[in-house]
Coordinates of C-alpha atoms and ligand atoms in Angstrom, one line a residue:
M1 CA 135.8 100.6 114.8
S2 CA 132.8 98.8 116.3
P3 CA 132.1 95.1 115.9
F4 CA 128.2 95.5 115.6
K5 CA 126.1 94.8 112.7
T6 CA 122.5 94.1 111.9
V7 CA 121.9 90.9 111.4
R8 CA 121.5 89.8 107.6
G9 CA 118.6 91.9 106.0
M10 CA 118.1 94.2 109.1
R11 CA 118.1 97.5 108.5
D12 CA 118.2 100.5 110.3
L13 CA 116.1 103.3 109.8
L14 CA 117.6 106.7 109.6
A15 CA 116.5 110.0 110.2
E16 CA 115.4 110.9 106.4
E17 CA 114.8 106.9 106.1
A18 CA 112.8 107.0 109.5
E19 CA 110.4 110.2 108.5
T20 CA 109.1 109.4 104.3
L21 CA 108.5 105.5 106.2
N22 CA 106.4 106.9 108.8
F23 CA 105.1 109.0 106.7
V24 CA 103.7 106.5 104.6
I25 CA 102.6 104.8 107.7
S26 CA 100.4 108.4 108.7
K27 CA 98.7 108.3 104.8
A28 CA 97.6 104.7 105.6
R29 CA 96.5 105.2 108.7
E30 CA 94.5 108.3 107.3
I31 CA 93.0 105.7 104.4
A32 CA 91.8 103.0 107.5
Q33 CA 89.8 106.1 108.1
F34 CA 88.7 107.4 105.4
Y35 CA 87.4 104.4 104.7
G36 CA 86.8 103.3 108.4
Y37 CA 88.7 100.6 108.9
K38 CA 89.5 100.3 112.4
E39 CA 93.1 99.9 114.2
V40 CA 93.9 96.6 116.2
V41 CA 97.5 95.5 116.4
T42 CA 98.5 92.6 117.9
P43 CA 101.8 90.4 118.5
V44 CA 104.8 89.8 116.6
V45 CA 104.8 85.9 118.4
E46 CA 102.6 83.8 117.2
P47 CA 102.2 80.4 117.6
Y48 CA 103.5 78.6 114.6
E49 CA 100.4 76.9 114.3
L50 CA 99.0 79.9 113.6
L51 CA 100.9 81.2 111.2
S52 CA 101.3 78.2 109.2
A53 CA 98.2 77.3 109.4
K54 CA 97.6 78.2 105.3
S55 CA 100.4 80.4 104.1
G56 CA 100.8 78.8 101.8
E57 CA 104.2 76.2 101.5
E58 CA 106.3 79.5 100.0
I59 CA 106.2 81.8 102.8
R60 CA 106.2 79.1 105.9
S61 CA 109.6 77.9 104.1
R62 CA 110.8 81.4 104.7
M63 CA 109.6 81.5 108.6
F64 CA 111.5 83.2 111.8
I65 CA 110.6 79.8 113.7
F66 CA 112.3 79.4 116.8
K67 CA 110.9 77.7 120.6
D68 CA 110.4 80.2 123.9
L69 CA 112.1 79.3 126.9
G70 CA 107.9 77.9 127.4
D71 CA 109.1 75.1 124.9
R72 CA 106.2 76.6 122.7
D73 CA 106.7 76.1 118.8
V74 CA 106.2 80.6 117.8
A75 CA 107.7 82.5 114.9
L76 CA 107.6 86.3 114.0
R77 CA 104.4 87.0 111.6
P78 CA 105.4 87.0 107.5
E79 CA 101.9 88.6 107.6
F80 CA 99.1 90.5 109.1
T81 CA 96.4 87.8 107.7
A82 CA 97.0 84.8 109.8
S83 CA 96.1 86.9 113.7
I84 CA 93.1 88.9 112.2
A85 CA 91.1 85.9 110.7
R86 CA 92.4 84.7 114.5
L87 CA 90.2 88.2 115.8
A88 CA 87.6 86.7 113.1
T89 CA 86.8 83.9 114.9
T90 CA 87.7 85.5 118.6
A91 CA 87.4 88.5 120.0
L92 CA 85.7 90.0 116.4
K93 CA 83.1 86.8 116.0
T94 CA 80.2 88.5 117.0
E95 CA 81.0 92.9 115.6
P96 CA 78.8 92.4 112.7
R97 CA 79.4 92.8 109.8
P98 CA 80.7 93.7 107.0
L99 CA 84.6 93.5 109.8
R100 CA 86.7 96.1 108.5
V101 CA 89.6 96.2 109.9
F102 CA 93.4 97.6 109.4
S103 CA 96.4 96.6 110.6
V104 CA 100.5 98.4 110.7
G105 CA 103.7 97.1 111.5
S106 CA 106.8 95.1 110.8
V107 CA 106.5 91.6 109.3
Y108 CA 109.7 89.2 109.3
R109 CA 110.7 87.0 106.2
Y110 CA 114.0 84.8 105.5
D111 CA 113.1 86.6 101.6
E112 CA 116.9 86.7 99.7
P113 CA 118.3 90.7 100.7
Q114 CA 118.1 92.9 97.5
R115 CA 116.1 96.6 97.2
G116 CA 113.4 96.4 98.4
R117 CA 113.6 93.4 99.3
Y118 CA 114.7 92.6 102.6
R119 CA 113.7 89.9 106.2
E120 CA 111.7 92.1 108.5
F121 CA 110.0 95.0 106.6
W122 CA 106.9 97.0 107.2
Q123 CA 103.1 96.5 106.1
S124 CA 100.1 98.1 106.0
N125 CA 97.4 95.3 105.9
F126 CA 93.1 96.4 105.3
E127 CA 90.3 93.2 105.9
L128 CA 87.6 93.5 105.2
M129 CA 85.7 90.4 106.0
G130 CA 81.8 89.6 105.3
S131 CA 81.2 90.2 101.9
D132 CA 81.4 89.0 98.9
K133 CA 80.1 91.1 96.8
P134 CA 82.3 92.9 93.3
E135 CA 81.8 96.3 95.3
A136 CA 84.0 94.9 98.5
D137 CA 87.0 93.2 95.7
A138 CA 87.2 97.0 94.3
E139 CA 87.5 98.6 97.7
A140 CA 90.9 97.1 98.5
I141 CA 92.3 97.7 94.9
V142 CA 90.4 101.5 95.5
L143 CA 92.0 102.3 98.8
T144 CA 95.9 101.4 97.8
N145 CA 94.9 104.1 94.3
S146 CA 94.0 105.5 97.6
L147 CA 97.2 105.4 99.6
M148 CA 99.9 105.4 96.6
K149 CA 98.1 109.1 95.6
A150 CA 98.1 109.8 98.7
A151 CA 101.8 108.3 99.0
G152 CA 103.0 111.3 95.6
L153 CA 102.9 108.4 93.8
R154 CA 103.5 108.4 90.1
N155 CA 102.9 106.3 86.9
Y156 CA 101.2 103.3 89.4
A157 CA 99.7 100.8 87.3
F158 CA 98.2 97.7 89.3
K159 CA 97.9 94.1 87.7
I160 CA 94.9 91.9 88.8
G161 CA 93.3 88.5 87.4
N162 CA 90.9 85.8 89.3
I163 CA 92.9 82.4 90.9
G164 CA 89.1 81.1 91.2
V165 CA 89.5 81.1 86.8
I166 CA 91.8 78.9 86.7
R167 CA 90.5 77.0 89.7
G168 CA 87.4 76.3 88.4
I169 CA 89.5 74.5 85.7
L170 CA 91.2 72.5 87.4
S171 CA 88.6 71.7 90.5
Q172 CA 86.5 70.4 87.4
E173 CA 88.7 68.0 86.2
N174 CA 89.2 66.5 89.2
V175 CA 92.6 67.3 90.6
E176 CA 92.5 67.4 94.0
D177 CA 94.0 71.2 96.0
K178 CA 97.7 69.8 97.1
V179 CA 98.4 69.3 93.0
Q180 CA 96.6 72.8 92.5
N181 CA 98.3 75.0 94.1
A182 CA 101.7 73.3 93.1
I183 CA 100.4 74.3 89.7
L184 CA 99.5 77.6 91.2
Q185 CA 101.9 77.7 92.8
L186 CA 104.8 77.3 89.5
M187 CA 102.7 79.3 87.3
D188 CA 103.1 82.6 90.1
K189 CA 107.3 82.0 89.1
K190 CA 106.2 81.9 85.6
E191 CA 106.9 78.5 85.4
Y192 CA 104.4 77.5 82.7
N193 CA 106.1 74.8 80.9
K194 CA 106.2 72.5 84.5
A195 CA 102.4 73.6 86.0
L196 CA 101.5 72.1 82.5
E197 CA 103.6 68.7 82.9
L198 CA 101.8 68.7 85.8
V199 CA 97.9 68.2 83.7
K200 CA 99.0 66.2 80.9
Q201 CA 96.5 64.1 81.4
K202 CA 94.3 65.8 81.7
N203 CA 91.8 66.8 79.0
C204 CA 92.4 71.2 80.2
R205 CA 95.7 71.2 79.0
K206 CA 94.6 73.1 75.8
T207 CA 92.6 75.2 77.7
L208 CA 95.1 76.4 80.5
E209 CA 98.2 76.6 76.8
G210 CA 95.5 79.0 75.7
L211 CA 95.2 80.9 78.4
L212 CA 98.5 81.0 79.8
E213 CA 99.5 82.6 75.8
L214 CA 96.3 85.4 76.8
K215 CA 99.0 88.9 76.9
D216 CA 96.8 91.8 76.1
D217 CA 97.8 94.5 76.5
M218 CA 94.1 96.1 76.9
P219 CA 92.4 95.0 80.0
F220 CA 88.7 94.8 78.6
E221 CA 89.5 92.7 76.2
T222 CA 92.0 90.5 78.0
A223 CA 89.2 89.5 80.3
E224 CA 86.3 89.3 77.6
K225 CA 89.0 86.4 76.3
I226 CA 89.4 84.7 79.1
K227 CA 85.7 84.6 79.6
N228 CA 85.0 82.6 76.1
Y229 CA 87.7 80.6 76.8
V230 CA 86.3 79.1 79.5
T231 CA 83.0 78.3 78.4
G232 CA 82.0 74.9 79.8
Y233 CA 84.0 75.2 82.5
D234 CA 81.3 76.7 85.1
K235 CA 83.7 77.5 88.4
A236 CA 85.5 79.6 85.7
E237 CA 82.9 81.3 83.9
V238 CA 81.5 82.8 87.3
A239 CA 85.0 83.7 87.6
A240 CA 85.6 85.5 85.1
D241 CA 82.4 87.2 85.5
N242 CA 83.5 88.7 88.3
L243 CA 87.6 89.4 87.2
L244 CA 84.6 91.2 83.8
E245 CA 83.1 93.6 86.7
I246 CA 85.8 93.9 89.4
L247 CA 87.8 95.1 85.9
K248 CA 84.8 97.9 85.5
L249 CA 83.5 98.7 89.5
V250 CA 87.9 100.0 89.5
T251 CA 88.2 101.6 86.4
A252 CA 85.4 103.1 86.9
C253 CA 86.8 105.0 90.8
G254 CA 89.6 106.1 88.2
C255 CA 92.6 102.5 89.3
P256 CA 94.8 102.7 86.6
V257 CA 94.2 99.0 85.9
E258 CA 97.5 97.3 83.0
T259 CA 96.9 94.8 82.6
V260 CA 94.9 91.5 83.6
E261 CA 96.1 88.4 83.3
P262 CA 94.7 84.6 84.0
A263 CA 97.6 82.7 84.5
F264 CA 99.0 85.8 87.7
A265 CA 99.0 83.9 91.4
R266 CA 100.5 85.5 93.6
G267 CA 101.7 83.5 96.1
L268 CA 99.8 82.7 99.1
E269 CA 97.7 79.8 98.2
Y270 CA 95.0 81.3 100.3
Y271 CA 93.5 83.0 97.2
T272 CA 90.0 81.5 96.3
G273 CA 89.2 84.5 93.7
I274 CA 90.4 88.3 93.0
I275 CA 93.6 89.3 92.8
F276 CA 96.5 92.1 92.4
E277 CA 99.1 93.8 92.8
V278 CA 100.2 96.8 91.9
T279 CA 104.2 98.1 90.3
V280 CA 105.8 101.9 89.7
P281 CA 108.2 101.6 87.1
E282 CA 110.7 102.1 88.4
L283 CA 111.0 98.4 90.9
D284 CA 110.0 95.4 89.0
I285 CA 108.9 93.9 92.4
A286 CA 105.1 94.1 93.7
L287 CA 104.5 97.5 96.6
G288 CA 101.3 96.0 97.1
G289 CA 98.9 92.7 96.4
G290 CA 96.0 91.1 97.8
G291 CA 93.2 89.2 97.1
R292 CA 90.2 87.3 98.5
Y293 CA 90.3 84.8 100.6
D294 CA 86.9 82.9 101.3
R295 CA 87.8 79.9 102.8
L296 CA 90.4 80.8 106.2
I297 CA 88.4 82.0 108.3
E298 CA 87.0 77.9 108.1
V299 CA 90.3 77.1 108.5
F300 CA 90.6 79.1 112.2
G301 CA 87.7 77.3 113.3
G302 CA 84.7 80.5 112.4
E303 CA 81.7 80.8 110.6
S304 CA 82.9 80.6 106.0
T305 CA 82.6 84.5 106.2
P306 CA 83.7 85.1 102.2
A307 CA 86.6 88.2 102.6
V308 CA 88.7 90.5 101.5
G309 CA 92.0 91.2 102.2
V310 CA 95.7 93.7 100.9
A311 CA 99.0 94.3 102.5
H312 CA 101.3 97.0 100.9
G313 CA 105.1 97.3 101.0
L314 CA 105.5 100.8 103.0
D315 CA 109.1 99.7 102.7
R316 CA 108.4 99.6 98.8
V317 CA 106.7 102.2 98.7
A318 CA 109.0 104.8 100.4
L319 CA 112.2 103.4 98.0
A320 CA 109.1 104.6 95.5
M321 CA 108.6 107.7 96.5
Q322 CA 112.6 108.2 96.9
M323 CA 112.6 107.2 92.5
Q324 CA 110.8 109.2 92.1
K325 CA 111.4 112.2 94.4
T326 CA 108.8 112.4 95.5
T327 CA 108.4 115.6 98.2
L328 CA 106.8 115.1 101.3
S329 CA 103.4 116.9 101.7
T330 CA 103.8 117.4 105.1
R331 CA 103.4 120.4 107.4
R332 CA 106.8 120.1 109.1
A333 CA 106.8 122.3 112.6
K334 CA 108.6 125.7 113.1
T335 CA 111.8 124.6 114.9
A336 CA 112.9 126.3 117.5
V337 CA 116.5 126.0 119.5
V338 CA 116.8 127.9 123.1
I339 CA 119.8 128.9 124.8
P340 CA 119.6 130.4 128.1
V341 CA 122.5 133.8 128.7
K342 CA 123.6 132.5 131.3
P343 CA 123.2 128.7 133.8
E344 CA 120.9 130.8 135.7
L345 CA 118.3 131.1 133.2
K346 CA 117.9 127.7 132.9
A347 CA 114.8 127.3 134.5
E348 CA 112.6 130.7 132.3
A349 CA 114.4 128.7 129.3
L350 CA 113.2 125.9 129.7
K351 CA 110.2 126.9 130.9
I352 CA 109.8 129.5 127.0
S353 CA 110.5 125.7 125.9
Q354 CA 107.3 124.7 126.8
I355 CA 105.4 126.8 125.8
L356 CA 106.6 127.2 122.7
R357 CA 106.1 122.8 122.1
E358 CA 102.3 123.4 123.3
A359 CA 101.8 125.2 120.7
G360 CA 102.6 123.0 118.0
I361 CA 106.8 124.2 118.0
S362 CA 109.6 122.0 117.8
A363 CA 112.3 123.2 120.5
E364 CA 115.7 121.3 121.2
F365 CA 116.9 123.1 124.1
E366 CA 120.8 123.5 124.2
V367 CA 121.5 120.6 126.5
M368 CA 125.3 121.3 126.0
G369 CA 126.0 124.3 128.5
R370 CA 127.5 126.2 125.3
K371 CA 127.8 129.3 124.8
I372 CA 126.1 131.9 122.6
G373 CA 128.1 131.4 119.3
K374 CA 129.1 127.9 119.4
A375 CA 124.9 127.3 120.8
L376 CA 124.3 128.9 116.8
E377 CA 126.9 127.8 115.3
D378 CA 125.2 124.5 116.2
A379 CA 121.9 125.6 115.7
D380 CA 122.7 127.3 111.9
R381 CA 124.0 123.1 111.1
R382 CA 120.6 121.9 112.4
K383 CA 119.0 124.0 109.9
A384 CA 116.3 125.7 112.5
D385 CA 114.3 128.1 111.7
Y386 CA 114.7 130.1 115.0
A387 CA 116.6 130.5 117.7
V388 CA 115.8 132.3 120.6
I389 CA 117.9 133.6 123.4
V390 CA 117.1 133.8 126.7
G391 CA 118.8 136.9 128.2
E392 CA 118.1 138.3 132.1
R393 CA 117.9 142.0 130.2
E394 CA 115.2 141.8 127.8
L395 CA 113.3 138.7 130.7
K396 CA 113.2 142.1 132.7
N397 CA 110.2 143.0 130.4
A398 CA 109.1 139.7 129.8
A399 CA 111.1 139.6 126.7
V400 CA 113.5 137.0 124.6
V401 CA 115.7 137.7 121.4
L402 CA 114.2 136.3 118.2
R403 CA 117.3 135.7 115.8
D404 CA 115.9 134.0 112.1
L405 CA 119.1 131.8 111.3
A406 CA 117.5 131.2 108.0
K407 CA 117.4 135.9 107.4
R408 CA 120.4 136.0 110.3
E409 CA 117.7 138.9 111.8
Q410 CA 116.9 139.9 115.0
S411 CA 114.6 141.5 117.2
T412 CA 113.0 141.5 120.8
V413 CA 110.0 140.2 121.0
K414 CA 107.4 139.8 123.9
I415 CA 107.4 136.8 125.3
A416 CA 103.5 136.9 124.7
Q417 CA 103.8 137.6 120.7
L418 CA 106.7 134.9 121.0
I419 CA 104.3 131.7 119.7
E420 CA 102.2 134.2 116.9
K421 CA 106.0 136.3 115.8
I422 CA 106.8 132.3 115.4
M423 CA 104.4 131.1 113.6
G424 CA 104.2 133.8 111.0
Ligands
AMP1 P1 102.3 89.4 100.4 O1 101.8 89.8 101.8 O2 103.2 88.5 100.2 O3 101.2 89.7 99.5 O4 102.9 90.5 100.1 C1 102.7 91.8 100.1 C2 103.5 93.1 100.0 O5 104.6 92.7 100.5 C3 104.0 92.7 98.5 O6 103.4 93.3 97.1 C4 105.5 94.0 99.0 O7 105.2 94.5 98.7 C5 106.0 93.5 100.4 N1 106.7 92.5 100.7 C6 106.8 91.3 100.5 N2 108.1 90.7 100.6 C7 108.9 91.6 101.5 C8 109.7 91.4 101.3 N3 110.7 90.7 101.6 N4 111.0 93.0 102.1 C9 109.7 93.7 101.9 N5 108.7 94.1 101.1 C10 107.6 93.1 101.2

């Protein structure tokens, strides 16, 4: 028995799991292209200072932090937004707005491992910078809808809210930012009583209590009720209007919004407007989430830039696909094993493998030096579509033997026609 195991919270993804994850990654990339997001690749290791600048206590306390050999405080990225905000204030500073940026890769958080929660996981991340319009917010939700669809998921649903509703009320009551963050974090964990304790002395307590009780299942009704509740709190009113408008836009695009929740906060402190999450009934954790963060670029030293973004947890999307028994809608390449009948024919057989690969057929060369019988047995085990047997007699006629492994039939085929025969 090997003494080596993976580190807690880290996983090996074997063939099938890796294939599903790669499928989801390829779909996220396609969606980035369809929506006009340019891909950037940023480092996994970033300065601790950058990553901790605005990510909120929740994530800060879960970062993998260490000193590199140059005595620098560094950390593994827990998300992409800080790196992209850095780019927006440096290399992409003069790019025309709106700026649409896409990234995909692994991120690291010291979370308590359980199903769908890992310490190394994959995200696809979309950021849209430069617009404060509701259509920009809607885009983050609509493209998430596209990804869920492309992954073949069913019955997924969105929950949306606007953090500006609660923040608007608290600001007008002169609750300082730090306390606001603490309140929102408690609400995020559904510890509503503790959150209300922090505004015990304030007039807004009743309004907040009322908002927290709004648990109507009809999204439009809830959004209207929120609007009525916050009358008199100017900024909260604007936020409630904005929520309603975005709700109209995304439902017009066919996004299934199931709940509008006024006290929905999400883990990251940098949100300033709309926030949303998408879930499937089979999992009680979100497959993706995002929102508007209009002050973040400023924190990173850039010009004030409105921005909205979303991150999708690709491992969770893959897990949901597995639970819903979704089949991958990829066209699998045909597969062939190529077997030279004797060692002297290796070079010819290799050449034929190369011809197949260049035509988009997957060709596994017989590298174990086995006799035909054994090599064919192995090809069956590997579920290859075809075996290409390269023998001396056939080669003299510029041909090989092509065996259909499922049908157990074989025939001599001219090399010039081999690709056509395999592709069907
Ligand atoms: P966040 O960056 O916190 O907004 O998270 C975005 C998405 O990443 C979530 O909706 C999850 O799908 C995914 N995610 C967050 N934490 C984990 C984790 N520990 N393991 C797997 N996926 C995660």
